[in-house]
């Protein structure tokens, strides 16, 4: 029996090893979505080229490592389709077709475009970078996905996809459903230095991090800046250590006990950080083991990606064929 559940598409650029910010953000959401949706999760390596075209050698390795992380945290490739974008040529072909019908001004007004050019410089002033929201549109509609999990900042991209779909359906008949944003609010995960957790800031607890490095990072965490001595009561509500206890799923009574101990100065920051480090180690250790086992067998990851690409192509090829036929082009035999 074909699965009648609504279809979700989402992709991640191959950035290599993921971290707690991903786990408690998009990735954790992906794992949960598997319960209620038909999920398609894509290593969007063509997108990686829009910003890393001068440094391509790591893209394949980073993709493999990222897939190991996905599976280690609970993405199940026997339920969800897990594949690499460049293995399914229909993405690039649909991107080219969409380029024929999409007014340039629609892409120029996407807010992230001008923002990122200003931030990252002229190297991004390529046709591919301007067009990447259109490649995202192609990724989604190639599977007639109806839901796309996004954060607030990605909403303009979904709006563009919906506009493009309306134009295509107007020009060539009702082929594509308008994708809907599946808006998710993720907690902002701060690193030990209270900046957003990011590998580029060197403040990320990565999913493969050894225990000693976890200890080092957690023990370096900034706490309540007013608590300059052990006997001064602290303010858990401004302390990232306290946030992490909650983020990592500490039981209610333990959270309450940290709060009480901190605000009465019975609990010192060093002791609290030690307890947090143990909690982080407990979260990371099973993920680290699973990802290491997968990475020890890279051919198994490649096999998962190949099978995923086959399943993806089985959906994508007829959809592309339908559009090509409507556009007066020959569909592949
Ligand atoms: S005791 Fe814990 S919650 Fe309180 S300030 Fe220190 S590290 Fe933060």
XYZ file of C-alpha atoms in Angstrom, residues 64-194:
131
model
C 29.215 11.369 4.484
C 30.027 12.590 7.977
C 26.787 14.538 8.165
C 24.757 11.503 7.137
C 26.486 9.474 9.872
C 25.296 12.123 12.339
C 21.758 12.068 10.970
C 21.504 8.312 11.384
C 23.247 8.355 14.765
C 20.599 10.690 16.197
C 17.655 8.737 14.827
C 17.010 9.465 11.166
C 15.977 6.056 9.897
C 16.943 5.513 6.234
C 14.552 2.576 5.969
C 11.648 4.927 6.684
C 12.888 8.250 5.367
C 14.586 8.796 2.030
C 18.150 9.934 2.688
C 20.137 10.899 -0.386
C 22.606 13.285 -1.973
C 21.220 16.013 -4.242
C 23.849 15.633 -6.985
C 23.038 11.904 -7.287
C 19.600 12.812 -8.642
C 20.222 14.901 -11.772
C 16.546 15.882 -11.923
C 17.274 18.595 -9.324
C 19.664 20.419 -11.657
C 17.390 19.932 -14.647
C 14.308 21.264 -12.890
C 16.388 24.194 -11.588
C 17.242 25.064 -15.212
C 13.581 24.875 -16.264
C 12.462 27.032 -13.338
C 15.075 29.589 -14.357
C 13.235 30.056 -17.660
C 9.989 31.162 -16.078
C 11.050 32.979 -12.911
C 11.404 36.779 -13.130
C 14.814 37.967 -11.979
C 13.238 40.475 -9.627
C 11.664 37.667 -7.559
C 15.150 36.396 -6.729
C 16.721 39.806 -6.208
C 14.171 40.698 -3.564
C 14.769 37.578 -1.395
C 15.983 39.219 1.836
C 18.815 36.745 2.482
C 20.401 37.529 -0.893
C 21.388 41.150 -0.303
C 22.097 40.447 3.374
C 24.562 37.667 2.623
C 26.238 39.563 -0.196
C 26.805 42.428 2.230
C 28.120 40.053 4.886
C 30.207 37.653 2.812
C 31.356 39.754 -0.074
C 31.655 39.777 -3.821
C 32.685 36.120 -4.047
C 28.975 35.345 -3.747
C 27.933 37.461 -6.683
C 27.432 34.445 -8.895
C 24.417 33.368 -10.877
C 24.233 30.220 -8.719
C 24.098 32.179 -5.488
C 21.347 34.467 -6.752
C 19.467 31.396 -7.942
C 19.850 29.182 -4.889
C 16.324 29.837 -3.550
C 15.110 28.625 -6.936
C 17.193 25.467 -6.549
C 15.477 25.049 -3.168
C 12.139 25.391 -4.934
C 13.201 22.680 -7.381
C 14.271 20.432 -4.476
C 10.865 20.715 -2.856
C 8.498 20.520 -5.804
C 10.384 17.703 -7.521
C 8.787 15.469 -4.878
C 5.481 17.349 -4.754
C 6.326 17.852 -1.089
C 3.500 19.560 0.747
C 5.376 20.511 3.919
C 8.782 22.044 4.447
C 10.147 22.377 7.990
C 11.687 25.841 8.304
C 12.673 28.466 10.805
C 11.316 32.010 10.585
C 14.280 33.204 8.486
C 13.497 30.734 5.702
C 9.884 31.830 5.225
C 10.674 34.120 2.234
C 12.125 31.084 0.437
C 8.916 29.113 0.926
C 6.934 32.111 -0.278
C 9.083 32.207 -3.417
C 8.493 28.477 -3.952
C 4.742 29.041 -3.668
C 4.858 31.914 -6.158
C 6.853 29.829 -8.636
C 4.379 26.952 -8.258
C 1.442 29.277 -8.926
C 3.176 30.546 -12.067
C 3.987 27.039 -13.301
C 0.470 25.789 -12.658
C -0.945 28.834 -14.438
C 1.310 28.351 -17.466
C 1.337 24.561 -17.772
C -1.633 23.212 -15.834
C -2.085 22.053 -12.263
C 1.012 19.907 -11.738
C 2.434 20.959 -8.376
C 0.918 21.444 -4.920
C 1.852 24.712 -3.184
C 4.274 23.755 -0.413
C 3.457 24.924 3.099
C 5.974 26.005 5.713
C 6.043 23.761 8.747
C 7.212 26.474 11.072
C 9.287 25.316 14.007
C 10.651 27.471 16.816
C 13.985 26.170 17.954
C 15.778 27.176 21.125
C 18.832 29.288 20.380
C 21.691 27.150 21.641
C 24.535 29.282 22.954
C 28.084 28.025 23.258
C 30.182 28.254 26.432
C 31.127 31.837 25.443
C 27.441 32.817 25.215
